[in-house]
Amino acid sequence: MKAASAAEIKKELKEKNPNELLELCLRLARFKKENKELMTYLLFEAEDEHSYVMALKEDVADQMKEVNRTQFYYCKKNLRRILRQMDRFIRYSGKKETEIEMRVYFCNEMLREKIPFKRTKALRNLFEGQIKKAKNALKSLHPDLKYDFSVEIKELEEQALA
């Protein structure tokens, strides 16, 4: 079965009445956890982005405390799991400010929790990849925000080298 294009779906949704739209949304929410998470963000958290980011930061901090630091393999797996979840929540927001803030926060948490990323190439690449993604997201920001975040990223890079 071939999926319809976004334009076709939009056209068809315009023809539905509000009750049918409600039923379609509820049915969509039943099928995947990601759909429910996205709907939760759009309905309850999109209005207050700051509290959404604070909740994400708290979640990342809690997960970072549980990362296995003694065995490289499990450390890498734990960090990748945190990143997958964080990327999903960043995608729900769709705001570059949120993306940069979360990526910088993730790297700061790696430093604060003393994750041994300097000893292994894979963890070092993971850390540097987050910095690179944050820098790429900087390109589309307002110059004032761009300067503020670039200062944070520069400080982060200096801490990583120390």
N, CA, C and O atoms as a DFTB+ gen file, in Angstrom:
648 C
 N C O
     1  1       0.845      -1.174       0.000
     2  2       0.000       0.000       0.000
     3  2       0.893       1.241       0.000
     4  3       1.817       1.360       0.806
     5  1       0.603       2.145      -0.905
     6  2       1.382       3.370      -1.014
     7  2       0.701       4.468      -0.192
     8  3      -0.511       4.668      -0.278
     9  1       1.500       5.167       0.598
    10  2       0.968       6.244       1.437
    11  2       0.663       7.476       0.583
    12  3       1.370       7.775      -0.380
    13  1      -0.388       8.170       0.954
    14  2      -0.771       9.394       0.239
    15  2       0.198      10.518       0.600
    16  3       0.845      10.483       1.647
    17  1       0.288      11.506      -0.273
    18  2       1.169      12.644      -0.006
    19  2       0.536      13.544       1.051
    20  3      -0.655      13.437       1.344
    21  1       1.347      14.425       1.615
    22  2       0.859      15.347       2.641
    23  2      -0.228      16.257       2.074
    24  3      -1.198      16.570       2.764
    25  1      -0.069      16.680       0.829
    26  2      -1.073      17.548       0.197
    27  2      -2.407      16.821       0.041
    28  3      -3.464      17.408       0.269
    29  1      -2.362      15.555      -0.344
    30  2      -3.588      14.768      -0.490
    31  2      -4.270      14.572       0.865
    32  3      -5.493      14.666       0.974
    33  1      -3.475      14.301       1.880
    34  2      -4.033      14.117       3.219
    35  2      -4.667      15.414       3.703
    36  3      -5.762      15.402       4.265
    37  1      -3.981      16.531       3.487
    38  2      -4.514      17.830       3.904
    39  2      -5.846      18.113       3.214
    40  3      -6.793      18.569       3.856
    41  1      -5.921      17.850       1.935
    42  2      -7.153      18.077       1.166
    43  2      -8.295      17.227       1.718
    44  3      -9.420      17.702       1.874
    45  1      -7.990      15.973       2.009
    46  2      -9.016      15.061       2.525
    47  2      -9.460      15.462       3.939
    48  3     -10.642      15.360       4.269
    49  1      -8.524      15.913       4.764
    50  2      -8.867      16.329       6.131
    51  2      -9.766      17.565       6.147
    52  3     -10.596      17.720       7.042
    53  1      -9.602      18.431       5.169
    54  2     -10.446      19.633       5.092
    55  2     -11.908      19.278       4.857
    56  3     -12.804      20.036       5.229
    57  1     -12.146      18.131       4.242
    58  2     -13.509      17.712       3.929
    59  2     -14.201      17.003       5.096
    60  3     -15.409      16.773       5.055
    61  1     -13.437      16.658       6.133
    62  2     -14.000      15.942       7.283
    63  2     -14.625      16.926       8.266
    64  3     -14.181      18.068       8.385
    65  1     -15.666      16.466       8.972
    66  2     -16.262      17.312      10.009
    67  2     -15.478      17.137      11.312
    68  3     -14.687      16.200      11.426
    69  1     -15.681      18.019      12.299
    70  2     -14.885      17.962      13.537
    71  2     -14.956      16.627      14.282
    72  3     -13.955      16.181      14.843
    73  1     -16.118      15.992      14.291
    74  2     -16.228      14.698      14.985
    75  2     -15.401      13.627      14.292
    76  3     -14.757      12.810      14.951
    77  1     -15.416      13.629      12.971
    78  2     -14.607      12.655      12.227
    79  2     -13.114      12.918      12.454
    80  3     -12.331      11.976      12.583
    81  1     -12.721      14.190      12.504
    82  2     -11.319      14.530      12.771
    83  2     -10.893      14.047      14.155
    84  3      -9.792      13.525      14.330
    85  1     -11.768      14.223      15.122
    86  2     -11.475      13.762      16.476
    87  2     -11.267      12.251      16.492
    88  3     -10.315      11.763      17.102
    89  1     -12.137      11.517      15.836
    90  2     -12.015      10.056      15.769
    91  2     -10.714       9.640      15.076
    92  3     -10.044       8.708      15.520
    93  1     -10.362      10.327      13.994
    94  2      -9.115      10.013      13.284
    95  2      -7.894      10.252      14.183
    96  3      -6.966       9.443      14.204
    97  1      -7.900      11.353      14.914
    98  2      -6.782      11.662      15.812
    99  2      -6.666      10.633      16.923
   100  3      -5.563      10.189      17.243
   101  1      -7.776      10.254      17.508
   102  2      -7.753       9.262      18.574
   103  2      -7.291       7.902      18.061
   104  3      -6.565       7.182      18.745
   105  1      -7.713       7.568      16.872
   106  2      -7.285       6.294      16.280
   107  2      -5.789       6.319      15.987
   108  3      -5.092       5.326      16.195
   109  1      -5.306       7.446      15.508
   110  2      -3.885       7.595      15.230
   111  2      -3.071       7.478      16.522
   112  3      -2.001       6.868      16.528
   113  1      -3.566       8.051      17.593
   114  2      -2.868       8.021      18.880
   115  2      -2.785       6.613      19.457
   116  3      -1.875       6.316      20.232
   117  1      -3.710       5.756      19.095
   118  2      -3.720       4.403      19.627
   119  2      -2.599       3.540      19.071
   120  3      -2.208       2.560      19.706
   121  1      -2.080       3.878      17.914
   122  2      -1.184       2.961      17.239
   123  2       0.279       3.045      17.617
   124  3       0.950       2.014      17.662
   125  1       0.792       4.209      17.886
   126  2       2.213       4.314      18.173
   127  2       2.465       5.233      19.345
   128  3       1.780       6.238      19.536
   129  1       3.454       4.868      20.118
   130  2       3.841       5.686      21.267
   131  2       4.288       7.069      20.792
   132  3       3.972       8.074      21.429
   133  1       5.018       7.124      19.680
   134  2       5.494       8.408      19.149
   135  2       4.332       9.330      18.780
   136  3       4.400      10.539      18.996
   137  1       3.270       8.755      18.224
   138  2       2.106       9.576      17.884
   139  2       1.495      10.190      19.146
   140  3       1.115      11.361      19.156
   141  1       1.405       9.386      20.210
   142  2       0.867       9.898      21.473
   143  2       1.769      10.979      22.052
   144  3       1.287      11.995      22.553
   145  1       3.076      10.759      21.984
   146  2       4.016      11.754      22.503
   147  2       3.911      13.063      21.730
   148  3       3.924      14.143      22.320
   149  1       3.807      12.963      20.417
   150  2       3.689      14.177      19.603
   151  2       2.385      14.907      19.902
   152  3       2.375      16.130      20.035
   153  1       1.301      14.174      20.007
   154  2       0.014      14.807      20.326
   155  2       0.050      15.440      21.709
   156  3      -0.515      16.515      21.912
   157  1       0.704      14.789      22.659
   158  2       0.843      15.356      24.002
   159  2       1.601      16.668      23.933
   160  3       1.207      17.656      24.554
   161  1       2.696      16.676      23.174
   162  2       3.463      17.922      23.033
   163  2       2.597      19.015      22.407
   164  3       2.542      20.133      22.919
   165  1       1.928      18.700      21.311
   166  2       1.151      19.712      20.589
   167  2      -0.021      20.242      21.411
   168  3      -0.330      21.432      21.356
   169  1      -0.675      19.362      22.173
   170  2      -1.848      19.779      22.924
   171  2      -1.528      20.449      24.258
   172  3      -2.207      21.394      24.659
   173  1      -0.486      19.956      24.948
   174  2      -0.262      20.411      26.307
   175  2       1.018      21.210      26.526
   176  3       1.066      22.060      27.415
   177  1       2.054      20.953      25.731
   178  2       3.353      21.529      26.049
   179  2       3.858      22.560      25.052
   180  3       4.797      23.292      25.365
   181  1       3.279      22.645      23.879
   182  2       3.774      23.558      22.850
   183  2       3.635      25.018      23.259
   184  3       4.416      25.863      22.822
   185  1       2.656      25.314      24.087
   186  2       2.427      26.696      24.521
   187  2       3.528      27.200      25.445
   188  3       3.843      28.390      25.442
   189  1       4.111      26.311      26.229
   190  2       5.144      26.699      27.189
   191  2       6.427      25.928      26.892
   192  3       6.722      24.922      27.537
   193  1       7.177      26.408      25.918
   194  2       8.390      25.725      25.461
   195  2       9.441      25.657      26.576
   196  3      10.175      24.675      26.682
   197  1       9.507      26.693      27.397
   198  2      10.518      26.724      28.460
   199  2      10.327      25.565      29.447
   200  3      11.295      24.894      29.803
   201  1       9.100      25.329      29.885
   202  2       8.871      24.229      30.831
   203  2       9.093      22.875      30.148
   204  3       9.517      21.917      30.794
   205  1       8.807      22.796      28.851
   206  2       9.068      21.572      28.089
   207  2      10.570      21.274      28.088
   208  3      10.986      20.142      28.337
   209  1      11.371      22.289      27.809
   210  2      12.827      22.122      27.787
   211  2      13.340      21.757      29.181
   212  3      14.219      20.905      29.317
   213  1      12.800      22.391      30.200
   214  2      13.231      22.084      31.569
   215  2      12.909      20.626      31.929
   216  3      13.711      19.957      32.579
   217  1      11.754      20.144      31.513
   218  2      11.390      18.747      31.773
   219  2      12.327      17.795      31.019
   220  3      12.722      16.756      31.547
   221  1      12.675      18.158      29.783
   222  2      13.612      17.328      29.016
   223  2      14.984      17.299      29.684
   224  3      15.619      16.248      29.774
   225  1      15.431      18.454      30.147
   226  2      16.735      18.519      30.813
   227  2      16.746      17.657      32.072
   228  3      17.719      16.954      32.343
   229  1      15.678      17.716      32.823
   230  2      15.584      16.910      34.040
   231  2      15.636      15.422      33.705
   232  3      16.296      14.643      34.393
   233  1      14.937      15.041      32.650
   234  2      14.922      13.651      32.211
   235  2      16.318      13.202      31.768
   236  3      16.767      12.113      32.127
   237  1      16.998      14.041      30.989
   238  2      18.355      13.705      30.533
   239  2      19.295      13.584      31.731
   240  3      20.111      12.664      31.781
   241  1      19.192      14.495      32.690
   242  2      20.054      14.457      33.879
   243  2      19.837      13.170      34.667
   244  3      20.796      12.550      35.128
   245  1      18.582      12.770      34.821
   246  2      18.284      11.526      35.541
   247  2      18.883      10.316      34.827
   248  3      19.447       9.425      35.462
   249  1      18.754      10.295      33.508
   250  2      19.284       9.169      32.744
   251  2      20.813       9.154      32.746
   252  3      21.424       8.086      32.743
   253  1      21.424      10.329      32.750
   254  2      22.895      10.408      32.758
   255  2      23.473       9.833      34.045
   256  3      24.573       9.280      34.039
   257  1      22.742       9.960      35.144
   258  2      23.228       9.431      36.410
   259  2      23.300       7.908      36.383
   260  3      24.067       7.309      37.137
   261  1      22.507       7.282      35.521
   262  2      22.448       5.828      35.457
   263  2      23.381       5.229      34.415
   264  3      23.413       4.010      34.245
   265  1      24.144       6.070      33.711
   266  2      25.036       5.573      32.661
   267  2      26.167       4.757      33.286
   268  3      26.769       5.159      34.281
   269  1      26.439       3.609      32.683
   270  2      27.515       2.731      33.133
   271  2      28.851       3.327      32.676
   272  3      29.128       3.386      31.478
   273  1      29.673       3.767      33.629
   274  2      30.941       4.410      33.290
   275  2      32.110       3.429      33.272
   276  3      33.193       3.768      32.792
   277  1      31.906       2.234      33.782
   278  2      33.019       1.290      33.913
   279  2      33.257       0.494      32.639
   280  3      34.405       0.195      32.311
   281  1      32.218       0.150      31.925
   282  2      32.373      -0.622      30.697
   283  2      32.006       0.253      29.506
   284  3      30.888       0.761      29.413
   285  1      32.947       0.420      28.611
   286  2      32.789       1.291      27.460
   287  2      31.562       0.932      26.618
   288  3      30.806       1.811      26.204
   289  1      31.373      -0.365      26.371
   290  2      30.266      -0.815      25.520
   291  2      28.914      -0.350      26.069
   292  3      28.092       0.186      25.324
   293  1      28.685      -0.553      27.360
   294  2      27.409      -0.178      27.964
   295  2      27.274       1.334      28.102
   296  3      26.171       1.872      28.007
   297  1      28.368       2.002      28.320
   298  2      28.354       3.469      28.386
   299  2      27.878       4.033      27.046
   300  3      27.016       4.910      26.998
   301  1      28.449       3.520      25.977
   302  2      28.075       3.979      24.636
   303  2      26.607       3.673      24.341
   304  3      25.885       4.513      23.803
   305  1      26.173       2.466      24.698
   306  2      24.769       2.101      24.474
   307  2      23.824       3.006      25.256
   308  3      22.809       3.451      24.720
   309  1      24.144       3.282      26.517
   310  2      23.315       4.154      27.344
   311  2      23.234       5.556      26.757
   312  3      22.153       6.142      26.687
   313  1      24.364       6.089      26.340
   314  2      24.379       7.438      25.773
   315  2      23.601       7.509      24.462
   316  3      22.891       8.483      24.213
   317  1      23.730       6.503      23.645
   318  2      22.984       6.486      22.376
   319  2      21.473       6.396      22.621
   320  3      20.684       6.999      21.894
   321  1      21.081       5.642      23.648
   322  2      19.655       5.554      23.993
   323  2      19.131       6.916      24.435
   324  3      18.042       7.329      24.036
   325  1      19.901       7.602      25.250
   326  2      19.511       8.944      25.700
   327  2      19.402       9.876      24.496
   328  3      18.457      10.659      24.397
   329  1      20.359       9.791      23.593
   330  2      20.339      10.656      22.406
   331  2      19.159      10.364      21.493
   332  3      18.552      11.289      20.953
   333  1      18.829       9.100      21.314
   334  2      17.665       8.753      20.472
   335  2      16.395       9.370      21.034
   336  3      15.591       9.945      20.300
   337  1      16.227       9.245      22.329
   338  2      15.041       9.814      22.975
   339  2      15.068      11.338      22.879
   340  3      14.051      11.960      22.573
   341  1      16.213      11.931      23.136
   342  2      16.340      13.384      23.080
   343  2      16.067      13.897      21.659
   344  3      15.396      14.914      21.481
   345  1      16.586      13.196      20.662
   346  2      16.351      13.598      19.260
   347  2      14.860      13.560      18.920
   348  3      14.347      14.431      18.217
   349  1      14.182      12.543      19.428
   350  2      12.745      12.429      19.178
   351  2      12.000      13.617      19.771
   352  3      11.125      14.183      19.115
   353  1      12.329      14.000      20.989
   354  2      11.656      15.128      21.624
   355  2      12.039      16.456      20.987
   356  3      11.224      17.377      20.943
   357  1      13.254      16.564      20.497
   358  2      13.675      17.769      19.763
   359  2      12.870      17.873      18.473
   360  3      12.439      18.960      18.088
   361  1      12.673      16.758      17.820
   362  2      11.909      16.746      16.564
   363  2      10.463      17.171      16.798
   364  3       9.881      17.849      15.952
   365  1       9.871      16.787      17.926
   366  2       8.510      17.214      18.234
   367  2       8.427      18.727      18.317
   368  3       7.484      19.331      17.806
   369  1       9.406      19.338      18.958
   370  2       9.410      20.790      19.131
   371  2       9.610      21.491      17.795
   372  3       8.862      22.409      17.457
   373  1      10.603      21.068      17.042
   374  2      10.868      21.680      15.744
   375  2      11.515      23.055      15.832
   376  3      11.659      23.734      14.816
   377  1      11.905      23.473      17.025
   378  2      12.523      24.795      17.204
   379  2      14.031      24.629      17.341
   380  3      14.509      23.786      18.100
   381  1      14.764      25.435      16.606
   382  2      16.219      25.348      16.623
   383  2      16.791      25.721      17.993
   384  3      17.798      25.158      18.421
   385  1      16.147      26.668      18.679
   386  2      16.628      27.065      20.005
   387  2      16.584      25.883      20.968
   388  3      17.510      25.664      21.750
   389  1      15.500      25.132      20.896
   390  2      15.353      23.959      21.751
   391  2      16.416      22.922      21.404
   392  3      17.015      22.313      22.290
   393  1      16.644      22.730      20.106
   394  2      17.643      21.751      19.673
   395  2      19.027      22.111      20.205
   396  3      19.716      21.267      20.778
   397  1      19.427      23.349      20.015
   398  2      20.757      23.768      20.458
   399  2      20.876      23.659      21.969
   400  3      21.869      23.149      22.488
   401  1      19.860      24.141      22.667
   402  2      19.895      24.113      24.123
   403  2      20.028      22.684      24.649
   404  3      20.785      22.439      25.588
   405  1      19.303      21.750      24.055
   406  2      19.359      20.367      24.519
   407  2      20.687      19.701      24.169
   408  3      21.226      18.940      24.972
   409  1      21.212      19.977      22.993
   410  2      22.494      19.367      22.609
   411  2      23.632      19.898      23.484
   412  3      24.502      19.133      23.901
   413  1      23.628      21.185      23.756
   414  2      24.636      21.769      24.642
   415  2      24.474      21.202      26.053
   416  3      25.462      20.897      26.721
   417  1      23.241      21.064      26.496
   418  2      22.984      20.514      27.825
   419  2      23.490      19.069      27.916
   420  3      24.090      18.681      28.918
   421  1      23.246      18.282      26.874
   422  2      23.707      16.891      26.856
   423  2      25.227      16.840      27.011
   424  3      25.746      16.052      27.803
   425  1      25.934      17.672      26.262
   426  2      27.396      17.692      26.342
   427  2      27.861      18.165      27.715
   428  3      28.816      17.617      28.268
   429  1      27.203      19.165      28.264
   430  2      27.550      19.628      29.612
   431  2      27.335      18.533      30.647
   432  3      28.124      18.388      31.580
   433  1      26.272      17.768      30.480
   434  2      26.008      16.665      31.406
   435  2      27.080      15.585      31.280
   436  3      27.475      14.983      32.278
   437  1      27.549      15.337      30.062
   438  2      28.633      14.367      29.887
   439  2      29.873      14.825      30.658
   440  3      30.553      14.015      31.289
   441  1      30.158      16.105      30.603
   442  2      31.305      16.636      31.334
   443  2      31.066      16.600      32.846
   444  3      31.941      16.205      33.616
   445  1      29.870      17.018      33.253
   446  2      29.559      17.094      34.677
   447  2      29.537      15.713      35.333
   448  3      29.989      15.546      36.466
   449  1      29.008      14.732      34.611
   450  2      28.924      13.368      35.159
   451  2      30.217      12.580      34.970
   452  3      30.297      11.403      35.323
   453  1      31.224      13.242      34.410
   454  2      32.536      12.640      34.200
   455  2      32.471      11.353      33.368
   456  3      33.073      10.336      33.712
   457  1      31.730      11.431      32.273
   458  2      31.684      10.319      31.323
   459  2      33.053      10.287      30.628
   460  3      33.504      11.323      30.139
   461  1      33.717       9.148      30.570
   462  2      35.086       9.093      30.029
   463  2      35.131       9.123      28.498
   464  3      35.605       8.176      27.870
   465  1      34.641      10.205      27.904
   466  2      34.563      10.253      26.448
   467  2      35.912      10.541      25.780
   468  3      36.065      10.304      24.582
   469  1      36.875      11.039      26.526
   470  2      38.181      11.353      25.927
   471  2      39.012      10.097      25.686
   472  3      39.933      10.102      24.869
   473  1      38.686       9.025      26.398
   474  2      39.491       7.800      26.295
   475  2      39.141       6.948      25.082
   476  3      39.972       6.162      24.625
   477  1      37.939       7.086      24.557
   478  2      37.535       6.229      23.443
   479  2      37.066       7.072      22.256
   480  3      36.414       8.101      22.428
   481  1      37.401       6.629      21.085
   482  2      37.073       7.359      19.874
   483  2      35.564       7.431      19.649
   484  3      35.057       8.468      19.221
   485  1      34.850       6.362      19.927
   486  2      33.404       6.343      19.701
   487  2      32.685       7.377      20.568
   488  3      31.817       8.101      20.080
   489  1      33.039       7.448      21.839
   490  2      32.401       8.422      22.726
   491  2      32.833       9.847      22.383
   492  3      32.042      10.785      22.486
   493  1      34.094      10.002      21.975
   494  2      34.575      11.323      21.563
   495  2      33.804      11.785      20.319
   496  3      33.412      12.948      20.224
   497  1      33.591      10.875      19.376
   498  2      32.816      11.195      18.170
   499  2      31.378      11.542      18.510
   500  3      30.789      12.433      17.898
   501  1      30.811      10.842      19.481
   502  2      29.443      11.120      19.912
   503  2      29.351      12.543      20.479
   504  3      28.425      13.286      20.152
   505  1      30.307      12.915      21.324
   506  2      30.365      14.251      21.916
   507  2      30.546      15.307      20.828
   508  3      29.816      16.297      20.789
   509  1      31.513      15.092      19.952
   510  2      31.794      16.059      18.890
   511  2      30.633      16.159      17.901
   512  3      30.385      17.224      17.336
   513  1      29.929      15.057      17.694
   514  2      28.763      15.069      16.803
   515  2      27.659      15.962      17.335
   516  3      26.988      16.651      16.567
   517  1      27.466      15.955      18.656
   518  2      26.447      16.823      19.249
   519  2      26.828      18.290      19.110
   520  3      25.973      19.140      18.864
   521  1      28.109      18.581      19.267
   522  2      28.573      19.958      19.083
   523  2      28.386      20.383      17.627
   524  3      27.966      21.506      17.348
   525  1      28.699      19.485      16.713
   526  2      28.559      19.784      15.285
   527  2      27.089      20.031      14.920
   528  3      26.786      20.953      14.163
   529  1      26.185      19.217      15.452
   530  2      24.760      19.408      15.187
   531  2      24.265      20.730      15.763
   532  3      23.437      21.407      15.153
   533  1      24.773      21.096      16.938
   534  2      24.387      22.381      17.546
   535  2      24.879      23.535      16.682
   536  3      24.159      24.513      16.483
   537  1      26.100      23.427      16.167
   538  2      26.634      24.483      15.302
   539  2      25.838      24.595      14.005
   540  3      25.611      25.700      13.512
   541  1      25.415      23.471      13.454
   542  2      24.603      23.503      12.226
   543  2      23.257      24.167      12.479
   544  3      22.753      24.894      11.623
   545  1      22.678      23.926      13.633
   546  2      21.391      24.531      13.965
   547  2      21.531      26.032      14.207
   548  3      20.562      26.777      14.058
   549  1      22.731      26.479      14.579
   550  2      22.975      27.905      14.826
   551  2      22.745      28.762      13.582
   552  3      22.355      29.925      13.686
   553  1      22.984      28.191      12.428
   554  2      22.955      28.955      11.174
   555  2      21.622      29.634      10.902
   556  3      21.584      30.680      10.254
   557  1      20.540      29.062      11.381
   558  2      19.218      29.592      11.058
   559  2      18.625      30.483      12.160
   560  3      17.460      30.872      12.081
   561  1      19.418      30.803      13.177
   562  2      18.911      31.598      14.293
   563  2      19.099      33.095      14.074
   564  3      19.870      33.529      13.218
   565  1      18.373      33.866      14.868
   566  2      18.532      35.320      14.910
   567  2      19.944      35.635      15.423
   568  3      20.446      34.914      16.286
   569  1      20.601      36.696      14.914
   570  2      21.989      36.991      15.305
   571  2      22.231      37.109      16.820
   572  3      23.284      36.693      17.302
   573  1      21.286      37.660      17.564
   574  2      21.467      37.767      19.019
   575  2      21.531      36.391      19.673
   576  3      22.420      36.111      20.477
   577  1      20.570      35.536      19.313
   578  2      20.562      34.182      19.858
   579  2      21.787      33.407      19.369
   580  3      22.380      32.625      20.112
   581  1      22.147      33.635      18.125
   582  2      23.300      32.954      17.546
   583  2      24.555      33.265      18.367
   584  3      25.348      32.370      18.657
   585  1      24.727      34.519      18.733
   586  2      25.912      34.909      19.515
   587  2      25.885      34.239      20.887
   588  3      26.894      33.686      21.325
   589  1      24.738      34.284      21.570
   590  2      24.634      33.692      22.910
   591  2      24.965      32.204      22.891
   592  3      25.736      31.715      23.716
   593  1      24.371      31.495      21.936
   594  2      24.606      30.054      21.869
   595  2      26.028      29.744      21.406
   596  3      26.621      28.766      21.862
   597  1      26.582      30.557      20.513
   598  2      27.950      30.286      20.054
   599  2      28.948      30.460      21.196
   600  3      29.953      29.752      21.251
   601  1      28.679      31.403      22.115
   602  2      29.538      31.558      23.295
   603  2      29.461      30.304      24.162
   604  3      30.483      29.815      24.643
   605  1      28.253      29.786      24.360
   606  2      28.082      28.554      25.150
   607  2      28.818      27.384      24.515
   608  3      29.474      26.607      25.208
   609  1      28.709      27.260      23.199
   610  2      29.359      26.155      22.491
   611  2      30.875      26.288      22.584
   612  3      31.581      25.297      22.773
   613  1      31.367      27.504      22.450
   614  2      32.815      27.741      22.542
   615  2      33.326      27.347      23.933
   616  3      34.372      26.709      24.050
   617  1      32.593      27.725      24.985
   618  2      32.975      27.348      26.350
   619  2      32.968      25.830      26.518
   620  3      33.841      25.262      27.173
   621  1      31.985      25.195      25.927
   622  2      31.872      23.739      26.000
   623  2      33.086      23.075      25.339
   624  3      33.660      22.133      25.885
   625  1      33.463      23.568      24.180
   626  2      34.631      23.010      23.490
   627  2      35.911      23.213      24.297
   628  3      36.773      22.335      24.329
   629  1      36.034      24.360      24.942
   630  2      37.218      24.618      25.770
   631  2      37.265      23.679      26.961
   632  3      38.333      23.181      27.320
   633  1      36.112      23.431      27.579
   634  2      36.056      22.495      28.715
   635  2      36.415      21.095      28.273
   636  3      37.084      20.362      29.002
   637  1      35.974      20.715      27.076
   638  2      36.251      19.363      26.582
   639  2      37.745      19.165      26.316
   640  3      38.275      18.069      26.498
   641  1      38.412      20.224      25.889
   642  2      39.851      20.112      25.607
   643  2      40.691      20.108      26.879
   644  3      41.806      19.586      26.891
   645  1      40.154      20.689      27.949
   646  2      40.933      20.811      29.186
   647  2      41.145      19.479      29.865
   648  3      41.781      19.416      30.917
